[in-house]
Amino acid sequence: MFYFWTAISDGNEPRTSSNYYYPLLGRSFTEGHLYLDVPPLPELLALPDPYDPAMNQGLRLHDASLYRDKYYLYFGPAPAVLVFAPYFALTHHYFPQKIAVALFCSLGFVLATQLFLMILRDYFPETPIWLKLACVLSLGLANTCPFFIRRPDVYETAIGCAYCLLQLAFLSFYCVIRRRHRMTLWLLLASTSLGAVVGARANYSLIVFMFVGYLVWLWWQKRAAREPRPWTIFWALAPVAVIGLMLAWYNYARFDNPFEFGQRYQLAGVKMSEAAPTHLADLPYSLWYYFLSPPHFSCDFPFIRALPVGRIERPDHSYALESVTGLFISAPVSLLVLALPLLWFKYTGPENRPLLLITASLLLASFVIFLSILPVPCPTMRYFVDFCPGLIVLGCLMACYFYKTVRKQTAPIRWLAGIGLFLLLMSGCVTGLFLSFTGYYNYLQTGSPDTYAAVAQFFNPLEAFLKTMTNSN
């Protein structure tokens, strides 16, 4: 409910043309073509270089891809296939992009929560209800989705869809390693989900190789056990292979290249065909902004804001910066991931293999996805939804593990550990909540000032308390 309220509470009117990109793509699919039904302006096509941002300013369809006098989307087609095209085919109306973002994030949250609770039931059944609830709140509020949904644009639609599908893939994978009697069904679902994930975010494609590696390991086990026809396990690759071939055809039909998603032809603030990745000298800055940079704290509502947009000029390049707050600061439960080897050391043996495999997969997938976005020379908060949710799940599991280790200690130690874990979890929830009231561009205040004033009034007692404490100090 909070996700959907966040998506729609800032007014009804879309602010940019990109709010229509996926609805237009869904309509295009139902009409049997791949380009958007928005003809480029003749003035744009007449330019000596239509891709030069200095020339096409005011003429371009921002962040669309121009190729052979037609506009395409470099964003993955999966959201259009799953939601926008079916809805337009049934109703002949556009499905609102902001509702799609809230829908994808809600489903992703439900799937991540289901995975988390299944692991708890299998390995930490003694976890008290208060700790479970705090963890579930963290899965929904500390995962950056509330901030992300405040600006439900085309970028958030693609990332939100990938987030949802990746959680489905992880849940299916855990069912594979936990319920061997239905392995084929869950393997096919995991394979389909991974293929669809790449259809939403191409930079997730390396996760497919993790799945292939697991199948090879499983084949080796079956072969060593002399099971009949162990090679049949590779049929699980059929869905992801078919989807991969369809994506290759989709790219070839648009750009005459099966490996071209359209970013070279993107009309953006820089000429994308000449854009360089992050310089090596800037990587420490990116790591700082993604993990350690603090937000701006204030005694005035909404109390916590992400760092403002900026640009750091270098002698030979510039380093852009969008609103961002370090993950370890905004969601400190993610810090517990650093202690994950303690869990692996404790839970050894074949009976604990599902726990080891799922936690290692979540960590490796988050790492691989983060590496894929690190070269982008512009840290931004929306990319957190690419790699952050898996780390939040792992952090919550580690919180339950640590509480389990102190259950047999004396009452003061149990109380101190419980209070510490609770505060750690809730601080991320509070930060996620307050960051959501501004998002990137403070859309709640500018689009729906009455709603913003009502929310601010609700938090007046907290604002008065903080100001009193500050003045007294």
Short mmCIF file of C-alpha atoms in Angstrom, two decimals:
data_model
loop_
_atom_site.label_atom_id
_atom_site.label_comp_id
_atom_site.label_asym_id
_atom_site.label_seq_id
_atom_site.Cartn_x
_atom_site.Cartn_y
_atom_site.Cartn_z
CA MET A 1 0.00 0.00 0.00
CA PHE A 2 2.84 2.39 0.81
CA TYR A 3 4.54 1.67 -2.52
CA PHE A 4 1.38 2.47 -4.48
CA TRP A 5 0.67 5.58 -2.38
CA THR A 6 4.22 6.77 -3.05
CA ALA A 7 3.80 6.27 -6.79
CA ILE A 8 0.51 8.17 -7.12
CA SER A 9 0.61 10.73 -4.31
CA ASP A 10 2.53 13.39 -6.23
CA GLY A 11 -0.21 14.20 -8.75
CA ASN A 12 -1.74 12.59 -11.80
CA GLU A 13 0.03 14.30 -14.68
CA PRO A 14 3.23 12.75 -16.11
CA ARG A 15 6.08 15.25 -16.03
CA THR A 16 8.20 14.06 -18.94
CA SER A 17 7.76 12.32 -22.28
CA SER A 18 9.65 9.33 -20.87
CA ASN A 19 6.63 8.60 -18.66
CA TYR A 20 4.99 7.31 -21.85
CA TYR A 21 7.86 5.24 -23.24
CA TYR A 22 6.79 1.82 -22.03
CA PRO A 23 3.07 2.39 -22.70
CA LEU A 24 4.04 3.42 -26.24
CA LEU A 25 6.27 0.36 -26.63
CA GLY A 26 3.44 -1.89 -25.45
CA ARG A 27 1.17 -0.31 -28.06
CA SER A 28 3.85 -0.79 -30.74
CA PHE A 29 4.09 -4.50 -29.94
CA THR A 30 0.33 -4.95 -30.28
CA GLU A 31 0.46 -3.14 -33.64
CA GLY A 32 3.20 -5.43 -34.93
CA HIS A 33 6.27 -3.15 -35.01
CA LEU A 34 9.20 -2.37 -32.71
CA TYR A 35 9.61 1.40 -33.02
CA LEU A 36 7.72 4.02 -31.02
CA ASP A 37 4.77 5.76 -32.67
CA VAL A 38 6.49 9.12 -32.25
CA PRO A 39 8.07 10.40 -35.49
CA PRO A 40 11.34 12.31 -35.02
CA LEU A 41 11.11 16.02 -35.77
CA PRO A 42 12.29 16.95 -39.29
CA GLU A 43 14.57 19.56 -37.71
CA LEU A 44 16.31 16.81 -35.74
CA LEU A 45 16.83 14.61 -38.79
CA ALA A 46 18.18 17.57 -40.75
CA LEU A 47 21.00 18.17 -38.27
CA PRO A 48 24.57 17.35 -39.41
CA ASP A 49 24.86 15.10 -36.34
CA PRO A 50 21.49 14.32 -34.70
CA TYR A 51 23.31 12.58 -31.81
CA ASP A 52 25.23 15.70 -30.74
CA PRO A 53 23.54 16.95 -27.54
CA ALA A 54 24.64 20.50 -28.27
CA MET A 55 22.66 20.39 -31.54
CA ASN A 56 19.63 18.30 -30.62
CA GLN A 57 18.73 20.13 -27.43
CA GLY A 58 14.99 20.83 -27.52
CA LEU A 59 14.51 18.58 -30.56
CA ARG A 60 15.29 15.12 -29.24
CA LEU A 61 13.10 12.58 -27.48
CA HIS A 62 15.32 12.35 -24.43
CA ASP A 63 17.00 8.97 -23.83
CA ALA A 64 15.21 7.33 -26.77
CA SER A 65 17.38 5.64 -29.41
CA LEU A 66 17.30 7.11 -32.93
CA TYR A 67 18.08 4.72 -35.77
CA ARG A 68 17.09 5.02 -39.42
CA ASP A 69 14.69 7.86 -38.70
CA LYS A 70 12.73 5.97 -36.03
CA TYR A 71 12.73 6.02 -32.24
CA TYR A 72 13.38 2.84 -30.25
CA LEU A 73 13.97 2.06 -26.59
CA TYR A 74 17.30 0.75 -25.36
CA PHE A 75 15.49 -0.22 -22.14
CA GLY A 76 14.62 -3.92 -22.07
CA PRO A 77 11.34 -5.12 -23.62
CA ALA A 78 10.32 -7.38 -20.70
CA PRO A 79 8.03 -4.81 -18.95
CA ALA A 80 6.23 -4.15 -22.23
CA VAL A 81 5.77 -7.87 -22.91
CA LEU A 82 4.60 -8.68 -19.38
CA VAL A 83 2.33 -5.70 -18.61
CA PHE A 84 1.98 -2.88 -21.12
CA ALA A 85 1.28 -4.80 -24.34
CA PRO A 86 -1.28 -7.23 -22.82
CA TYR A 87 -3.09 -4.35 -21.09
CA PHE A 88 -3.26 -2.29 -24.29
CA ALA A 89 -4.42 -5.31 -26.30
CA LEU A 90 -7.26 -5.93 -23.85
CA THR A 91 -8.35 -2.35 -23.14
CA HIS A 92 -6.88 -0.12 -25.89
CA HIS A 93 -5.66 2.14 -23.09
CA TYR A 94 -2.17 2.79 -21.78
CA PHE A 95 -1.17 1.14 -18.52
CA PRO A 96 0.22 3.91 -16.25
CA GLN A 97 3.97 3.59 -15.93
CA LYS A 98 3.92 4.75 -12.29
CA ILE A 99 1.52 1.95 -11.37
CA ALA A 100 3.77 -0.54 -13.13
CA VAL A 101 6.77 0.56 -11.04
CA ALA A 102 4.81 0.16 -7.81
CA LEU A 103 3.48 -3.21 -9.01
CA PHE A 104 6.90 -4.61 -9.90
CA CYS A 105 8.43 -3.42 -6.62
CA SER A 106 5.52 -4.82 -4.61
CA LEU A 107 5.83 -8.24 -6.24
CA GLY A 108 9.60 -8.16 -5.78
CA PHE A 109 9.14 -7.34 -2.09
CA VAL A 110 6.64 -10.20 -1.64
CA LEU A 111 8.95 -12.69 -3.37
CA ALA A 112 12.02 -11.56 -1.39
CA THR A 113 10.01 -11.82 1.84
CA GLN A 114 8.82 -15.31 0.92
CA LEU A 115 12.40 -16.42 0.26
CA PHE A 116 13.56 -14.91 3.56
CA LEU A 117 10.76 -16.56 5.58
CA MET A 118 11.37 -19.94 3.93
CA ILE A 119 15.03 -19.80 4.91
CA LEU A 120 14.06 -18.81 8.46
CA ARG A 121 11.63 -21.70 8.68
CA ASP A 122 14.32 -24.13 7.54
CA TYR A 123 17.31 -22.89 9.54
CA PHE A 124 16.25 -20.29 12.13
CA PRO A 125 12.78 -21.39 13.27
CA GLU A 126 13.33 -20.01 16.77
CA THR A 127 13.52 -16.41 15.48
CA PRO A 128 11.10 -14.32 17.60
CA ILE A 129 8.19 -12.58 15.89
CA TRP A 130 9.49 -9.07 16.66
CA LEU A 131 12.74 -9.80 14.84
CA LYS A 132 10.88 -11.32 11.88
CA LEU A 133 8.69 -8.22 11.59
CA ALA A 134 11.68 -5.88 11.82
CA CYS A 135 13.41 -7.85 9.07
CA VAL A 136 10.34 -7.82 6.82
CA LEU A 137 10.04 -4.05 7.27
CA SER A 138 13.70 -3.74 6.29
CA LEU A 139 13.12 -5.84 3.19
CA GLY A 140 10.47 -3.34 2.11
CA LEU A 141 11.78 0.02 3.33
CA ALA A 142 15.57 -0.27 3.51
CA ASN A 143 15.91 -1.64 -0.05
CA THR A 144 15.76 1.88 -1.62
CA CYS A 145 12.45 1.10 -3.34
CA PRO A 146 10.51 3.89 -1.56
CA PHE A 147 12.99 6.53 -2.80
CA PHE A 148 13.02 4.85 -6.19
CA ILE A 149 9.22 4.81 -6.57
CA ARG A 150 8.91 8.52 -5.84
CA ARG A 151 10.02 9.13 -9.44
CA PRO A 152 8.37 6.22 -11.35
CA ASP A 153 9.84 6.89 -14.77
CA VAL A 154 11.03 4.64 -17.60
CA TYR A 155 14.33 3.96 -15.82
CA GLU A 156 12.58 2.77 -12.68
CA THR A 157 10.19 0.63 -14.74
CA ALA A 158 13.02 -1.42 -16.25
CA ILE A 159 14.91 -1.74 -12.96
CA GLY A 160 11.75 -2.54 -10.98
CA CYS A 161 10.81 -5.29 -13.44
CA ALA A 162 14.31 -6.78 -13.21
CA TYR A 163 14.14 -6.62 -9.40
CA CYS A 164 10.85 -8.52 -9.38
CA LEU A 165 12.01 -11.19 -11.83
CA LEU A 166 15.33 -11.68 -10.06
CA GLN A 167 13.56 -12.31 -6.75
CA LEU A 168 11.40 -14.90 -8.53
CA ALA A 169 14.55 -16.53 -9.90
CA PHE A 170 16.15 -16.71 -6.44
CA LEU A 171 12.98 -18.09 -4.87
CA SER A 172 12.75 -20.74 -7.61
CA PHE A 173 16.42 -21.60 -7.19
CA TYR A 174 15.99 -22.08 -3.46
CA CYS A 175 13.07 -24.41 -4.14
CA VAL A 176 15.33 -26.34 -6.54
CA ILE A 177 17.99 -26.99 -3.93
CA ARG A 178 15.49 -27.49 -1.11
CA ARG A 179 12.77 -29.64 -2.76
CA ARG A 180 14.47 -32.11 -5.05
CA HIS A 181 11.25 -33.99 -5.82
CA ARG A 182 10.02 -31.02 -7.91
CA MET A 183 13.40 -30.02 -9.26
CA THR A 184 12.47 -29.94 -12.96
CA LEU A 185 9.54 -27.57 -12.47
CA TRP A 186 11.51 -25.14 -10.32
CA LEU A 187 14.54 -25.28 -12.63
CA LEU A 188 12.35 -24.34 -15.60
CA LEU A 189 10.81 -21.47 -13.64
CA ALA A 190 14.26 -20.24 -12.55
CA SER A 191 15.52 -20.43 -16.12
CA THR A 192 12.50 -18.54 -17.47
CA SER A 193 12.86 -15.88 -14.79
CA LEU A 194 16.57 -15.38 -15.54
CA GLY A 195 15.87 -15.03 -19.24
CA ALA A 196 13.17 -12.46 -18.53
CA VAL A 197 15.53 -10.62 -16.16
CA VAL A 198 17.98 -10.11 -19.02
CA GLY A 199 15.03 -8.91 -21.08
CA ALA A 200 14.53 -6.14 -18.52
CA ARG A 201 18.16 -5.30 -17.68
CA ALA A 202 20.86 -6.57 -20.04
CA ASN A 203 23.59 -6.02 -17.45
CA TYR A 204 22.14 -8.91 -15.42
CA SER A 205 23.22 -11.38 -18.11
CA LEU A 206 26.28 -12.59 -16.17
CA ILE A 207 23.93 -14.15 -13.62
CA VAL A 208 22.90 -16.62 -16.33
CA PHE A 209 26.44 -18.02 -16.27
CA MET A 210 26.05 -18.62 -12.54
CA PHE A 211 22.97 -20.71 -13.36
CA VAL A 212 24.88 -22.61 -16.04
CA GLY A 213 27.66 -23.29 -13.55
CA TYR A 214 25.15 -24.71 -11.07
CA LEU A 215 23.73 -27.04 -13.76
CA VAL A 216 27.21 -28.28 -14.65
CA TRP A 217 27.89 -28.97 -10.96
CA LEU A 218 24.54 -30.76 -10.66
CA TRP A 219 25.28 -32.83 -13.77
CA TRP A 220 28.65 -33.80 -12.28
CA GLN A 221 26.96 -34.94 -9.06
CA LYS A 222 24.40 -37.02 -10.94
CA ARG A 223 27.11 -38.54 -13.10
CA ALA A 224 29.23 -39.42 -10.05
CA ALA A 225 26.17 -41.04 -8.45
CA ARG A 226 25.64 -43.04 -11.69
CA GLU A 227 22.10 -41.75 -12.09
CA PRO A 228 20.54 -42.56 -15.47
CA ARG A 229 20.67 -39.84 -18.16
CA PRO A 230 22.30 -37.11 -16.05
CA TRP A 231 22.56 -34.89 -19.13
CA THR A 232 18.79 -34.28 -19.07
CA ILE A 233 19.40 -31.61 -16.45
CA PHE A 234 20.56 -29.30 -19.24
CA TRP A 235 17.01 -29.13 -20.60
CA ALA A 236 16.58 -26.48 -17.92
CA LEU A 237 18.59 -24.16 -20.17
CA ALA A 238 15.90 -24.23 -22.84
CA PRO A 239 13.79 -21.30 -21.52
CA VAL A 240 16.72 -18.95 -20.98
CA ALA A 241 18.22 -19.95 -24.34
CA VAL A 242 14.95 -19.33 -26.21
CA ILE A 243 14.51 -15.94 -24.53
CA GLY A 244 18.14 -15.09 -25.33
CA LEU A 245 17.59 -15.89 -29.02
CA MET A 246 14.42 -13.79 -29.03
CA LEU A 247 16.35 -10.85 -27.54
CA ALA A 248 19.06 -11.28 -30.18
CA TRP A 249 16.40 -11.20 -32.91
CA TYR A 250 14.77 -8.17 -31.27
CA ASN A 251 18.07 -6.29 -31.38
CA TYR A 252 18.85 -7.37 -34.93
CA ALA A 253 15.40 -6.36 -36.17
CA ARG A 254 15.89 -2.88 -34.71
CA PHE A 255 19.61 -2.12 -35.08
CA ASP A 256 20.91 -4.77 -37.52
CA ASN A 257 23.06 -6.20 -34.74
CA PRO A 258 21.97 -8.96 -32.33
CA PHE A 259 24.18 -7.55 -29.57
CA GLU A 260 23.14 -3.90 -29.89
CA PHE A 261 20.48 -2.81 -27.40
CA GLY A 262 20.47 0.77 -28.65
CA GLN A 263 22.66 2.70 -26.24
CA ARG A 264 25.02 3.78 -29.02
CA TYR A 265 22.08 5.56 -30.64
CA GLN A 266 20.65 7.02 -27.44
CA LEU A 267 19.86 10.74 -27.50
CA ALA A 268 21.12 11.93 -24.12
CA GLY A 269 23.01 14.76 -22.47
CA VAL A 270 26.24 13.31 -23.87
CA LYS A 271 27.04 11.65 -27.18
CA MET A 272 26.69 8.01 -26.18
CA SER A 273 28.79 6.57 -29.01
CA GLU A 274 31.74 8.53 -27.59
CA ALA A 275 30.92 8.20 -23.88
CA ALA A 276 33.72 6.74 -21.78
CA PRO A 277 33.26 4.57 -18.70
CA THR A 278 34.29 5.72 -15.24
CA HIS A 279 37.96 6.59 -15.08
CA LEU A 280 40.03 4.41 -12.76
CA ALA A 281 40.85 7.47 -10.68
CA ASP A 282 37.12 7.97 -10.04
CA LEU A 283 36.38 4.44 -8.83
CA PRO A 284 37.16 5.29 -5.16
CA TYR A 285 34.65 8.14 -5.41
CA SER A 286 32.02 5.77 -6.80
CA LEU A 287 32.63 3.27 -4.01
CA TRP A 288 32.33 6.11 -1.48
CA TYR A 289 29.04 7.38 -2.91
CA TYR A 290 27.51 3.92 -3.26
CA PHE A 291 28.43 2.63 0.18
CA LEU A 292 29.66 5.28 2.62
CA SER A 293 28.44 8.77 1.72
CA PRO A 294 26.14 10.13 4.46
CA PRO A 295 22.82 11.81 3.70
CA HIS A 296 21.98 15.36 4.73
CA PHE A 297 20.33 15.44 8.17
CA SER A 298 18.07 18.25 9.31
CA CYS A 299 15.65 19.07 12.12
CA ASP A 300 13.06 20.08 9.52
CA PHE A 301 10.78 17.63 7.74
CA PRO A 302 11.59 15.32 5.98
CA PHE A 303 14.73 15.22 8.19
CA ILE A 304 16.85 13.10 5.80
CA ARG A 305 17.73 13.96 2.21
CA ALA A 306 20.02 12.33 -0.32
CA LEU A 307 23.05 14.26 -1.54
CA PRO A 308 22.14 16.79 -4.26
CA VAL A 309 22.91 16.45 -7.94
CA GLY A 310 26.35 17.75 -8.86
CA ARG A 311 29.28 17.45 -11.21
CA ILE A 312 32.98 17.14 -10.38
CA GLU A 313 35.14 18.67 -13.09
CA ARG A 314 38.40 16.93 -13.92
CA PRO A 315 41.18 18.17 -16.25
CA ASP A 316 40.19 15.70 -18.99
CA HIS A 317 36.64 14.72 -18.08
CA SER A 318 33.74 15.38 -15.74
CA TYR A 319 32.29 13.08 -13.11
CA ALA A 320 28.52 13.42 -12.78
CA LEU A 321 26.62 12.76 -9.56
CA GLU A 322 22.92 12.23 -9.01
CA SER A 323 21.10 12.01 -5.69
CA VAL A 324 22.74 9.24 -3.71
CA THR A 325 23.30 8.06 -0.13
CA GLY A 326 25.72 5.30 0.83
CA LEU A 327 24.14 1.88 1.35
CA PHE A 328 25.98 1.13 4.60
CA ILE A 329 24.66 4.43 6.01
CA SER A 330 21.09 4.35 4.70
CA ALA A 331 20.63 0.60 5.34
CA PRO A 332 23.19 -0.39 8.02
CA VAL A 333 21.79 -3.92 8.24
CA SER A 334 23.68 -4.54 4.98
CA LEU A 335 26.92 -4.23 6.99
CA LEU A 336 26.15 -7.62 8.53
CA VAL A 337 26.89 -9.18 5.14
CA LEU A 338 30.57 -8.69 5.94
CA ALA A 339 30.17 -11.36 8.63
CA LEU A 340 28.64 -13.90 6.25
CA PRO A 341 31.73 -16.20 6.41
CA LEU A 342 30.86 -16.84 10.07
CA LEU A 343 27.57 -18.40 8.98
CA TRP A 344 29.28 -20.46 6.26
CA PHE A 345 31.83 -21.72 8.80
CA LYS A 346 29.09 -22.68 11.26
CA TYR A 347 26.65 -24.34 8.83
CA THR A 348 28.72 -27.00 7.11
CA GLY A 349 27.64 -30.44 5.97
CA PRO A 350 25.25 -31.73 3.27
CA GLU A 351 22.11 -30.89 5.27
CA ASN A 352 23.05 -27.19 5.20
CA ARG A 353 23.94 -27.08 1.52
CA PRO A 354 20.74 -25.20 0.51
CA LEU A 355 21.56 -22.40 2.97
CA LEU A 356 25.14 -22.14 1.74
CA LEU A 357 24.13 -22.17 -1.93
CA ILE A 358 21.38 -19.55 -1.65
CA THR A 359 23.44 -17.15 0.48
CA ALA A 360 26.48 -17.51 -1.79
CA SER A 361 24.26 -16.96 -4.85
CA LEU A 362 22.66 -13.83 -3.41
CA LEU A 363 26.07 -12.40 -2.54
CA LEU A 364 27.68 -13.28 -5.87
CA ALA A 365 24.73 -11.96 -7.88
CA SER A 366 24.76 -8.66 -5.98
CA PHE A 367 28.50 -8.36 -6.55
CA VAL A 368 28.26 -9.15 -10.27
CA ILE A 369 25.42 -6.67 -10.80
CA PHE A 370 27.29 -3.98 -8.89
CA LEU A 371 30.37 -4.53 -11.05
CA SER A 372 28.21 -4.06 -14.14
CA ILE A 373 27.03 -0.60 -13.00
CA LEU A 374 30.33 0.57 -11.51
CA PRO A 375 31.72 1.71 -14.91
CA VAL A 376 28.79 4.13 -15.33
CA PRO A 377 30.33 7.54 -14.54
CA CYS A 378 27.34 8.78 -12.59
CA PRO A 379 26.47 7.24 -9.20
CA THR A 380 22.73 7.36 -8.70
CA MET A 381 20.25 6.03 -6.17
CA ARG A 382 18.09 4.10 -8.62
CA TYR A 383 20.93 1.63 -9.28
CA PHE A 384 20.72 0.55 -5.64
CA VAL A 385 17.62 -1.49 -6.50
CA ASP A 386 19.85 -3.49 -8.86
CA PHE A 387 22.20 -4.81 -6.18
CA CYS A 388 20.83 -3.72 -2.79
CA PRO A 389 17.83 -6.10 -2.20
CA GLY A 390 19.97 -9.24 -2.15
CA LEU A 391 22.30 -7.65 0.40
CA ILE A 392 19.34 -6.64 2.58
CA VAL A 393 18.07 -10.24 2.56
CA LEU A 394 21.52 -11.46 3.58
CA GLY A 395 21.82 -8.79 6.26
CA CYS A 396 18.47 -9.79 7.74
CA LEU A 397 19.49 -13.46 7.73
CA MET A 398 22.69 -12.56 9.55
CA ALA A 399 20.68 -10.59 12.12
CA CYS A 400 18.65 -13.75 12.82
CA TYR A 401 21.82 -15.82 12.94
CA PHE A 402 23.45 -13.48 15.48
CA TYR A 403 20.33 -13.50 17.64
CA LYS A 404 20.34 -17.30 17.56
CA THR A 405 23.93 -17.37 18.79
CA VAL A 406 23.08 -15.30 21.90
CA ARG A 407 19.81 -17.03 22.83
CA LYS A 408 21.54 -19.21 25.38
CA GLN A 409 23.45 -16.32 26.93
CA THR A 410 22.40 -14.44 30.05
CA ALA A 411 19.34 -12.21 29.95
CA PRO A 412 21.30 -8.89 29.84
CA ILE A 413 23.33 -10.08 26.85
CA ARG A 414 20.17 -11.25 25.05
CA TRP A 415 18.47 -7.91 25.71
CA LEU A 416 21.46 -5.88 24.56
CA ALA A 417 21.85 -7.97 21.42
CA GLY A 418 18.13 -7.77 20.67
CA ILE A 419 18.01 -4.00 21.15
CA GLY A 420 21.10 -3.52 19.00
CA LEU A 421 19.75 -5.63 16.15
CA PHE A 422 16.34 -3.97 16.35
CA LEU A 423 17.87 -0.48 16.17
CA LEU A 424 20.11 -1.54 13.30
CA LEU A 425 17.13 -2.82 11.32
CA MET A 426 14.79 0.05 12.13
CA SER A 427 17.33 2.77 11.33
CA GLY A 428 17.32 1.58 7.72
CA CYS A 429 13.52 1.57 7.69
CA VAL A 430 13.34 5.12 9.06
CA THR A 431 15.93 6.38 6.57
CA GLY A 432 14.11 4.70 3.67
CA LEU A 433 10.81 6.19 4.81
CA PHE A 434 12.03 9.78 5.05
CA LEU A 435 14.09 9.60 1.85
CA SER A 436 10.92 8.56 0.03
CA PHE A 437 9.20 11.88 0.77
CA THR A 438 11.62 13.73 -1.50
CA GLY A 439 13.10 11.20 -3.92
CA TYR A 440 15.09 12.67 -6.78
CA TYR A 441 13.20 15.92 -7.42
CA ASN A 442 10.89 16.49 -4.46
CA TYR A 443 7.85 15.54 -6.56
CA LEU A 444 5.54 15.15 -3.55
CA GLN A 445 5.95 18.78 -2.51
CA THR A 446 5.81 20.21 -6.03
CA GLY A 447 3.12 17.92 -7.41
CA SER A 448 0.83 17.62 -4.40
CA PRO A 449 1.63 20.37 -1.87
CA ASP A 450 -1.49 19.69 0.21
CA THR A 451 -0.48 16.06 0.69
CA TYR A 452 3.06 17.09 1.52
CA ALA A 453 1.78 19.58 4.11
CA ALA A 454 -0.46 16.92 5.68
CA VAL A 455 2.44 14.46 5.97
CA ALA A 456 4.70 17.18 7.37
CA GLN A 457 2.03 18.08 9.94
CA PHE A 458 1.86 14.45 11.04
CA PHE A 459 5.57 14.61 11.87
CA ASN A 460 5.35 18.00 13.62
CA PRO A 461 5.90 16.47 17.09
CA LEU A 462 9.10 14.81 15.91
CA GLU A 463 10.27 18.05 14.30
CA ALA A 464 9.57 20.00 17.50
CA PHE A 465 11.39 17.38 19.58
CA LEU A 466 14.48 17.45 17.35
CA LYS A 467 14.62 21.23 17.41
CA THR A 468 14.26 21.27 21.20
CA MET A 469 17.09 18.75 21.57
CA THR A 470 19.30 20.71 19.17
CA ASN A 471 18.69 24.00 20.96
CA SER A 472 19.35 22.46 24.36
CA ASN A 473 22.67 21.11 23.15
#
